[in-house]
Amino acid sequence: LQQLTRQVTAGLDFAAAEAQLADCFERRAAKEKAHDKIVGSYDGMLGCIDALQEWILQNREELPPQPLFDFAVQVLRHRGSVGALNYALSVLVLLAQAEGDWRGLLHTLALCDEFTLYCVFVARQWENANQEIWQMAQRARGWGRVHAVAELEPETPAMQEWLLDEGWRNGVLAAYSALQCTLKGDLTARLQRPDLTLEQLDAAAGLLAGLLDEGPLLGISDERLSDPAGLLGSFLVQARRLNYAIERELLQDIIGAAAEHAWPELQTQAE
């Protein structure tokens, strides 16, 4: 990739450069598969993006940015393998301040889980970064939403509300975003509202189910939660107030967490 980057900045034509990129990632994937390794469609680029960007910055005096930018935008506009597109997006992270209608292409590419994370990397450099990332998060559904939610810094109440209502709903597993949404959306504050609606409580139930699912990563046990027992207790209080029928599995998970962490009052409340 370093060699190709030098060639692109020296004037290598688009078709030849794109073909070399496609071949580079195809050869890598074939090598990984030969060793019985599972290769994600963006793993090849993701594994070297930091090193490539660092190398470009270290050699920026020898790498004129305009041809590199033009090539990257051409890949986005016209065609490209998955690897070529992710290479182009990785380069554009360093050139993201450039204005132009190329930015609109990222909203389309971000719809595809293979590209969302890279589009988020680029959008982080824009002046309205959180608004852009929020748009991507709302439109993505699978891993793309997981990645976008992880990068989103909610600046407005609307963003916080969306995180609590929708941010954790993805096509992968709620647990991957549950803690992020709980903290960034401030679920603790929501569950203390006297005017909490049934719809908001139902969303909280789904979010807490993800938080209690600690198979893939920490949730309710994470030390960033200041009062997890209080959080779960507030949910139970609101459920009683609104006569909400909590699913048996969720209740069992709450009881199990209370027993594991020695929260006797919560365990009694849930039982």
mmCIF file of N, CA and C in Angstrom, residues 111 114 163 235 244:
data_model
loop_
_atom_site.group_PDB
_atom_site.id
_atom_site.type_symbol
_atom_site.label_atom_id
_atom_site.label_comp_id
_atom_site.label_asym_id
_atom_site.label_seq_id
_atom_site.Cartn_x
_atom_site.Cartn_y
_atom_site.Cartn_z
ATOM 1 N N LEU A 111 -24.216 3.370 4.384
ATOM 2 C CA LEU A 111 -25.343 2.449 4.509
ATOM 3 C C LEU A 111 -24.889 0.996 4.502
ATOM 4 N N GLU A 114 -19.822 -2.665 5.536
ATOM 5 C CA GLU A 114 -18.402 -2.793 5.233
ATOM 6 C C GLU A 114 -17.691 -1.441 5.194
ATOM 7 N N LEU A 163 -30.514 7.640 21.195
ATOM 8 C CA LEU A 163 -29.658 6.566 21.707
ATOM 9 C C LEU A 163 -30.438 5.627 22.612
ATOM 10 N N PHE A 235 -36.007 1.025 37.133
ATOM 11 C CA PHE A 235 -36.806 0.389 36.080
ATOM 12 C C PHE A 235 -37.970 -0.394 36.676
ATOM 13 N N TYR A 244 -46.525 -2.292 33.759
ATOM 14 C CA TYR A 244 -45.841 -2.839 32.585
ATOM 15 C C TYR A 244 -45.500 -4.303 32.827
#
